[in-house]
Amino acid sequence: MGGIAVISHATIVSMVVWIVFSFILFAGLILFFKRKTGISVKPLIVGAIGFIVITQVLEKALHLVVMTHFPEQMANPWFLGVYGGLAAGVFEEFGRYFLFIWLLKKYLDYRGGISFGVGWGGIEAVVITLMIAVPYMIFALMINAGTFEATLGTQLPADQLATLQETLLSQGPSFYLFMGVERFFAALLQIALSLFVLFAVVKRKFSYVIYAVFIHAVIDFPFAFWQAGYIANLWSVEIYLAVLGLLSLVFIKKARQLLP
């Protein structure tokens, strides 16, 4: 390419692997828990649709309002971490709670909670992957074809365009492969939190929903710092998530004794 920076074929392939893995992960979780506990179809569907409506429509509408009215605060990593973590916690945990008590009154058992969590965490893996990996792959192909700046130059400011291109050129195959692994641990977290909120519903302890909100916020907080550049080492954040994922797996097993 005459010295022109390009993105390797291995990196592009790793993006494809990440996309395919997200679908395999969703299907794999369904098959795994179908054999272990059984899967209830309605909670699975409610969990999947609930995630899309609550996080991708309602929560993002709030983010748009906050970014429009408080742009300077959103540039502060502490504000971003606290706001982002609490917003995600409130929308997702309250969302789970209301979906359980409104739509899933006949599925307030361990199998129902697992099914709901698999739907929520599984579709999250697919949606997040498609939102990130597909555009990145398209941009990577544009860079290699030499059409990146010509195509996006009129749509993005020059500094943002340069940052995006630098990001794509600096991230190798391992980054995208580990992002797929990250989705696995995140799915375990979503299943565990779904069971935790279900426990609050079954025991009629709304305070546990509040606990779930703060747990969710604490989990998300380090990722806001990484996005803001205050945590340079991505692997430390990934290890943090992996540990939380393994703890979630322990809770998923224990929850079988706590729920009907």
PDB file of N, CA, C and O in Angstrom, residues 147-197:
ATOM      1  N   THR A 147     -10.960   5.469   1.394  1.00  0.00           N
ATOM      2  CA  THR A 147     -12.154   6.317   1.244  1.00  0.00           C
ATOM      3  C   THR A 147     -12.674   6.846   2.589  1.00  0.00           C
ATOM      4  O   THR A 147     -13.734   7.451   2.639  1.00  0.00           O
ATOM      5  N   PHE A 148     -11.928   6.588   3.652  1.00  0.00           N
ATOM      6  CA  PHE A 148     -12.398   6.934   4.996  1.00  0.00           C
ATOM      7  C   PHE A 148     -12.642   8.435   5.135  1.00  0.00           C
ATOM      8  O   PHE A 148     -13.749   8.864   5.492  1.00  0.00           O
ATOM      9  N   GLU A 149     -11.621   9.236   4.856  1.00  0.00           N
ATOM     10  CA  GLU A 149     -11.742  10.686   5.031  1.00  0.00           C
ATOM     11  C   GLU A 149     -12.728  11.287   4.031  1.00  0.00           C
ATOM     12  O   GLU A 149     -13.500  12.185   4.380  1.00  0.00           O
ATOM     13  N   ALA A 150     -12.710  10.784   2.807  1.00  0.00           N
ATOM     14  CA  ALA A 150     -13.609  11.338   1.790  1.00  0.00           C
ATOM     15  C   ALA A 150     -15.071  11.063   2.122  1.00  0.00           C
ATOM     16  O   ALA A 150     -15.950  11.893   1.881  1.00  0.00           O
ATOM     17  N   THR A 151     -15.330   9.891   2.728  1.00  0.00           N
ATOM     18  CA  THR A 151     -16.709   9.510   3.030  1.00  0.00           C
ATOM     19  C   THR A 151     -17.227  10.187   4.286  1.00  0.00           C
ATOM     20  O   THR A 151     -18.377  10.646   4.334  1.00  0.00           O
ATOM     21  N   LEU A 152     -16.393  10.258   5.324  1.00  0.00           N
ATOM     22  CA  LEU A 152     -16.843  10.766   6.623  1.00  0.00           C
ATOM     23  C   LEU A 152     -16.402  12.193   6.911  1.00  0.00           C
ATOM     24  O   LEU A 152     -16.802  12.766   7.925  1.00  0.00           O
ATOM     25  N   GLY A 153     -15.595  12.762   6.023  1.00  0.00           N
ATOM     26  CA  GLY A 153     -15.063  14.097   6.277  1.00  0.00           C
ATOM     27  C   GLY A 153     -16.120  15.172   6.418  1.00  0.00           C
ATOM     28  O   GLY A 153     -15.945  16.139   7.159  1.00  0.00           O
ATOM     29  N   THR A 154     -17.237  15.007   5.733  1.00  0.00           N
ATOM     30  CA  THR A 154     -18.305  16.008   5.805  1.00  0.00           C
ATOM     31  C   THR A 154     -19.268  15.754   6.964  1.00  0.00           C
ATOM     32  O   THR A 154     -20.123  16.586   7.251  1.00  0.00           O
ATOM     33  N   GLN A 155     -19.128  14.595   7.626  1.00  0.00           N
ATOM     34  CA  GLN A 155     -20.060  14.226   8.695  1.00  0.00           C
ATOM     35  C   GLN A 155     -19.478  14.400  10.092  1.00  0.00           C
ATOM     36  O   GLN A 155     -20.229  14.521  11.059  1.00  0.00           O
ATOM     37  N   LEU A 156     -18.148  14.385  10.206  1.00  0.00           N
ATOM     38  CA  LEU A 156     -17.497  14.485  11.506  1.00  0.00           C
ATOM     39  C   LEU A 156     -16.454  15.591  11.482  1.00  0.00           C
ATOM     40  O   LEU A 156     -15.808  15.819  10.448  1.00  0.00           O
ATOM     41  N   PRO A 157     -16.249  16.266  12.630  1.00  0.00           N
ATOM     42  CA  PRO A 157     -15.154  17.244  12.720  1.00  0.00           C
ATOM     43  C   PRO A 157     -13.807  16.558  12.497  1.00  0.00           C
ATOM     44  O   PRO A 157     -13.660  15.362  12.762  1.00  0.00           O
ATOM     45  N   ALA A 158     -12.835  17.321  12.035  1.00  0.00           N
ATOM     46  CA  ALA A 158     -11.537  16.755  11.678  1.00  0.00           C
ATOM     47  C   ALA A 158     -10.866  16.059  12.860  1.00  0.00           C
ATOM     48  O   ALA A 158     -10.246  14.999  12.707  1.00  0.00           O
ATOM     49  N   ASP A 159     -10.974  16.653  14.082  1.00  0.00           N
ATOM     50  CA  ASP A 159     -10.319  16.051  15.245  1.00  0.00           C
ATOM     51  C   ASP A 159     -10.967  14.716  15.618  1.00  0.00           C
ATOM     52  O   ASP A 159     -10.262  13.752  15.957  1.00  0.00           O
ATOM     53  N   GLN A 160     -12.298  14.642  15.542  1.00  0.00           N
ATOM     54  CA  GLN A 160     -12.980  13.390  15.836  1.00  0.00           C
ATOM     55  C   GLN A 160     -12.658  12.326  14.794  1.00  0.00           C
ATOM     56  O   GLN A 160     -12.489  11.151  15.115  1.00  0.00           O
ATOM     57  N   LEU A 161     -12.560  12.750  13.544  1.00  0.00           N
ATOM     58  CA  LEU A 161     -12.228  11.822  12.467  1.00  0.00           C
ATOM     59  C   LEU A 161     -10.826  11.246  12.669  1.00  0.00           C
ATOM     60  O   LEU A 161     -10.608  10.040  12.511  1.00  0.00           O
ATOM     61  N   ALA A 162      -9.884  12.114  13.050  1.00  0.00           N
ATOM     62  CA  ALA A 162      -8.507  11.668  13.280  1.00  0.00           C
ATOM     63  C   ALA A 162      -8.426  10.725  14.473  1.00  0.00           C
ATOM     64  O   ALA A 162      -7.703   9.718  14.439  1.00  0.00           O
ATOM     65  N   THR A 163      -9.178  11.039  15.537  1.00  0.00           N
ATOM     66  CA  THR A 163      -9.185  10.178  16.723  1.00  0.00           C
ATOM     67  C   THR A 163      -9.759   8.806  16.408  1.00  0.00           C
ATOM     68  O   THR A 163      -9.219   7.782  16.833  1.00  0.00           O
ATOM     69  N   LEU A 164     -10.851   8.787  15.662  1.00  0.00           N
ATOM     70  CA  LEU A 164     -11.471   7.513  15.281  1.00  0.00           C
ATOM     71  C   LEU A 164     -10.521   6.680  14.439  1.00  0.00           C
ATOM     72  O   LEU A 164     -10.370   5.473  14.663  1.00  0.00           O
ATOM     73  N   GLN A 165      -9.854   7.309  13.479  1.00  0.00           N
ATOM     74  CA  GLN A 165      -8.922   6.579  12.621  1.00  0.00           C
ATOM     75  C   GLN A 165      -7.736   6.054  13.425  1.00  0.00           C
ATOM     76  O   GLN A 165      -7.311   4.913  13.250  1.00  0.00           O
ATOM     77  N   GLU A 166      -7.221   6.876  14.336  1.00  0.00           N
ATOM     78  CA  GLU A 166      -6.094   6.447  15.175  1.00  0.00           C
ATOM     79  C   GLU A 166      -6.493   5.273  16.058  1.00  0.00           C
ATOM     80  O   GLU A 166      -5.719   4.332  16.263  1.00  0.00           O
ATOM     81  N   THR A 167      -7.717   5.327  16.591  1.00  0.00           N
ATOM     82  CA  THR A 167      -8.216   4.234  17.433  1.00  0.00           C
ATOM     83  C   THR A 167      -8.279   2.930  16.646  1.00  0.00           C
ATOM     84  O   THR A 167      -7.824   1.883  17.111  1.00  0.00           O
ATOM     85  N   LEU A 168      -8.826   3.000  15.446  1.00  0.00           N
ATOM     86  CA  LEU A 168      -8.951   1.800  14.624  1.00  0.00           C
ATOM     87  C   LEU A 168      -7.593   1.235  14.234  1.00  0.00           C
ATOM     88  O   LEU A 168      -7.406   0.017  14.194  1.00  0.00           O
ATOM     89  N   LEU A 169      -6.636   2.113  13.955  1.00  0.00           N
ATOM     90  CA  LEU A 169      -5.311   1.656  13.544  1.00  0.00           C
ATOM     91  C   LEU A 169      -4.516   1.082  14.709  1.00  0.00           C
ATOM     92  O   LEU A 169      -3.647   0.224  14.514  1.00  0.00           O
ATOM     93  N   SER A 170      -4.816   1.529  15.926  1.00  0.00           N
ATOM     94  CA  SER A 170      -4.028   1.097  17.087  1.00  0.00           C
ATOM     95  C   SER A 170      -4.551  -0.191  17.725  1.00  0.00           C
ATOM     96  O   SER A 170      -3.829  -0.853  18.470  1.00  0.00           O
ATOM     97  N   GLN A 171      -5.796  -0.542  17.461  1.00  0.00           N
ATOM     98  CA  GLN A 171      -6.390  -1.725  18.089  1.00  0.00           C
ATOM     99  C   GLN A 171      -6.165  -2.957  17.232  1.00  0.00           C
ATOM    100  O   GLN A 171      -6.621  -3.025  16.097  1.00  0.00           O
ATOM    101  N   GLY A 172      -5.458  -3.930  17.807  1.00  0.00           N
ATOM    102  CA  GLY A 172      -5.177  -5.154  17.079  1.00  0.00           C
ATOM    103  C   GLY A 172      -6.244  -6.208  17.285  1.00  0.00           C
ATOM    104  O   GLY A 172      -7.270  -5.969  17.950  1.00  0.00           O
ATOM    105  N   PRO A 173      -6.034  -7.401  16.736  1.00  0.00           N
ATOM    106  CA  PRO A 173      -7.026  -8.488  16.843  1.00  0.00           C
ATOM    107  C   PRO A 173      -7.384  -8.851  18.276  1.00  0.00           C
ATOM    108  O   PRO A 173      -8.537  -9.161  18.563  1.00  0.00           O
ATOM    109  N   SER A 174      -6.395  -8.797  19.188  1.00  0.00           N
ATOM    110  CA  SER A 174      -6.657  -9.211  20.575  1.00  0.00           C
ATOM    111  C   SER A 174      -7.719  -8.350  21.230  1.00  0.00           C
ATOM    112  O   SER A 174      -8.511  -8.843  22.042  1.00  0.00           O
ATOM    113  N   PHE A 175      -7.778  -7.056  20.876  1.00  0.00           N
ATOM    114  CA  PHE A 175      -8.777  -6.159  21.467  1.00  0.00           C
ATOM    115  C   PHE A 175     -10.188  -6.660  21.176  1.00  0.00           C
ATOM    116  O   PHE A 175     -11.026  -6.776  22.080  1.00  0.00           O
ATOM    117  N   TYR A 176     -10.482  -6.979  19.936  1.00  0.00           N
ATOM    118  CA  TYR A 176     -11.827  -7.387  19.540  1.00  0.00           C
ATOM    119  C   TYR A 176     -12.160  -8.792  20.030  1.00  0.00           C
ATOM    120  O   TYR A 176     -13.313  -9.079  20.372  1.00  0.00           O
ATOM    121  N   LEU A 177     -11.152  -9.654  20.091  1.00  0.00           N
ATOM    122  CA  LEU A 177     -11.397 -10.995  20.617  1.00  0.00           C
ATOM    123  C   LEU A 177     -11.726 -10.936  22.102  1.00  0.00           C
ATOM    124  O   LEU A 177     -12.627 -11.635  22.583  1.00  0.00           O
ATOM    125  N   PHE A 178     -11.023 -10.079  22.836  1.00  0.00           N
ATOM    126  CA  PHE A 178     -11.303  -9.950  24.263  1.00  0.00           C
ATOM    127  C   PHE A 178     -12.632  -9.247  24.516  1.00  0.00           C
ATOM    128  O   PHE A 178     -13.267  -9.470  25.543  1.00  0.00           O
ATOM    129  N   MET A 179     -13.061  -8.398  23.589  1.00  0.00           N
ATOM    130  CA  MET A 179     -14.377  -7.775  23.737  1.00  0.00           C
ATOM    131  C   MET A 179     -15.474  -8.827  23.686  1.00  0.00           C
ATOM    132  O   MET A 179     -16.503  -8.704  24.351  1.00  0.00           O
ATOM    133  N   GLY A 180     -15.255  -9.876  22.898  1.00  0.00           N
ATOM    134  CA  GLY A 180     -16.210 -10.982  22.877  1.00  0.00           C
ATOM    135  C   GLY A 180     -16.247 -11.709  24.199  1.00  0.00           C
ATOM    136  O   GLY A 180     -17.326 -12.040  24.716  1.00  0.00           O
ATOM    137  N   VAL A 181     -15.067 -11.944  24.779  1.00  0.00           N
ATOM    138  CA  VAL A 181     -14.995 -12.590  26.088  1.00  0.00           C
ATOM    139  C   VAL A 181     -15.663 -11.720  27.145  1.00  0.00           C
ATOM    140  O   VAL A 181     -16.358 -12.212  28.043  1.00  0.00           O
ATOM    141  N   GLU A 182     -15.480 -10.401  27.024  1.00  0.00           N
ATOM    142  CA  GLU A 182     -16.109  -9.462  27.956  1.00  0.00           C
ATOM    143  C   GLU A 182     -17.624  -9.614  27.962  1.00  0.00           C
ATOM    144  O   GLU A 182     -18.269  -9.558  29.011  1.00  0.00           O
ATOM    145  N   ARG A 183     -18.210  -9.819  26.796  1.00  0.00           N
ATOM    146  CA  ARG A 183     -19.658  -9.989  26.696  1.00  0.00           C
ATOM    147  C   ARG A 183     -20.136 -11.222  27.459  1.00  0.00           C
ATOM    148  O   ARG A 183     -21.242 -11.244  27.991  1.00  0.00           O
ATOM    149  N   PHE A 184     -19.283 -12.256  27.515  1.00  0.00           N
ATOM    150  CA  PHE A 184     -19.639 -13.465  28.254  1.00  0.00           C
ATOM    151  C   PHE A 184     -19.769 -13.158  29.747  1.00  0.00           C
ATOM    152  O   PHE A 184     -20.773 -13.517  30.385  1.00  0.00           O
ATOM    153  N   PHE A 185     -18.774 -12.487  30.303  1.00  0.00           N
ATOM    154  CA  PHE A 185     -18.821 -12.155  31.727  1.00  0.00           C
ATOM    155  C   PHE A 185     -19.934 -11.150  32.029  1.00  0.00           C
ATOM    156  O   PHE A 185     -20.583 -11.224  33.080  1.00  0.00           O
ATOM    157  N   ALA A 186     -20.171 -10.216  31.097  1.00  0.00           N
ATOM    158  CA  ALA A 186     -21.260  -9.255  31.281  1.00  0.00           C
ATOM    159  C   ALA A 186     -22.610  -9.961  31.299  1.00  0.00           C
ATOM    160  O   ALA A 186     -23.507  -9.586  32.063  1.00  0.00           O
ATOM    161  N   ALA A 187     -22.765 -10.990  30.477  1.00  0.00           N
ATOM    162  CA  ALA A 187     -24.024 -11.745  30.454  1.00  0.00           C
ATOM    163  C   ALA A 187     -24.251 -12.445  31.787  1.00  0.00           C
ATOM    164  O   ALA A 187     -25.384 -12.489  32.297  1.00  0.00           O
ATOM    165  N   LEU A 188     -23.189 -12.997  32.378  1.00  0.00           N
ATOM    166  CA  LEU A 188     -23.316 -13.626  33.703  1.00  0.00           C
ATOM    167  C   LEU A 188     -23.749 -12.600  34.747  1.00  0.00           C
ATOM    168  O   LEU A 188     -24.580 -12.901  35.617  1.00  0.00           O
ATOM    169  N   LEU A 189     -23.202 -11.396  34.654  1.00  0.00           N
ATOM    170  CA  LEU A 189     -23.609 -10.330  35.576  1.00  0.00           C
ATOM    171  C   LEU A 189     -25.091 -10.007  35.423  1.00  0.00           C
ATOM    172  O   LEU A 189     -25.801  -9.822  36.426  1.00  0.00           O
ATOM    173  N   GLN A 190     -25.561  -9.943  34.197  1.00  0.00           N
ATOM    174  CA  GLN A 190     -26.969  -9.610  33.961  1.00  0.00           C
ATOM    175  C   GLN A 190     -27.892 -10.711  34.484  1.00  0.00           C
ATOM    176  O   GLN A 190     -28.973 -10.414  35.014  1.00  0.00           O
ATOM    177  N   ILE A 191     -27.493 -11.952  34.350  1.00  0.00           N
ATOM    178  CA  ILE A 191     -28.302 -13.052  34.895  1.00  0.00           C
ATOM    179  C   ILE A 191     -28.341 -12.971  36.416  1.00  0.00           C
ATOM    180  O   ILE A 191     -29.402 -13.123  37.041  1.00  0.00           O
ATOM    181  N   ALA A 192     -27.182 -12.710  37.025  1.00  0.00           N
ATOM    182  CA  ALA A 192     -27.109 -12.618  38.485  1.00  0.00           C
ATOM    183  C   ALA A 192     -27.956 -11.460  39.007  1.00  0.00           C
ATOM    184  O   ALA A 192     -28.691 -11.602  39.996  1.00  0.00           O
ATOM    185  N   LEU A 193     -27.878 -10.304  38.361  1.00  0.00           N
ATOM    186  CA  LEU A 193     -28.668  -9.152  38.799  1.00  0.00           C
ATOM    187  C   LEU A 193     -30.164  -9.400  38.606  1.00  0.00           C
ATOM    188  O   LEU A 193     -30.986  -8.949  39.412  1.00  0.00           O
ATOM    189  N   SER A 194     -30.518 -10.117  37.562  1.00  0.00           N
ATOM    190  CA  SER A 194     -31.931 -10.460  37.345  1.00  0.00           C
ATOM    191  C   SER A 194     -32.448 -11.334  38.479  1.00  0.00           C
ATOM    192  O   SER A 194     -33.562 -11.132  38.982  1.00  0.00           O
ATOM    193  N   LEU A 195     -31.646 -12.302  38.902  1.00  0.00           N
ATOM    194  CA  LEU A 195     -32.038 -13.170  40.020  1.00  0.00           C
ATOM    195  C   LEU A 195     -32.101 -12.384  41.324  1.00  0.00           C
ATOM    196  O   LEU A 195     -32.961 -12.636  42.165  1.00  0.00           O
ATOM    197  N   PHE A 196     -31.184 -11.428  41.480  1.00  0.00           N
ATOM    198  CA  PHE A 196     -31.165 -10.605  42.695  1.00  0.00           C
ATOM    199  C   PHE A 196     -32.446  -9.777  42.798  1.00  0.00           C
ATOM    200  O   PHE A 196     -33.071  -9.694  43.867  1.00  0.00           O
ATOM    201  N   VAL A 197     -32.855  -9.160  41.681  1.00  0.00           N
ATOM    202  CA  VAL A 197     -34.094  -8.370  41.676  1.00  0.00           C
ATOM    203  C   VAL A 197     -35.308  -9.276  41.854  1.00  0.00           C
ATOM    204  O   VAL A 197     -36.262  -8.918  42.552  1.00  0.00           O
TER     205      VAL A 197
END
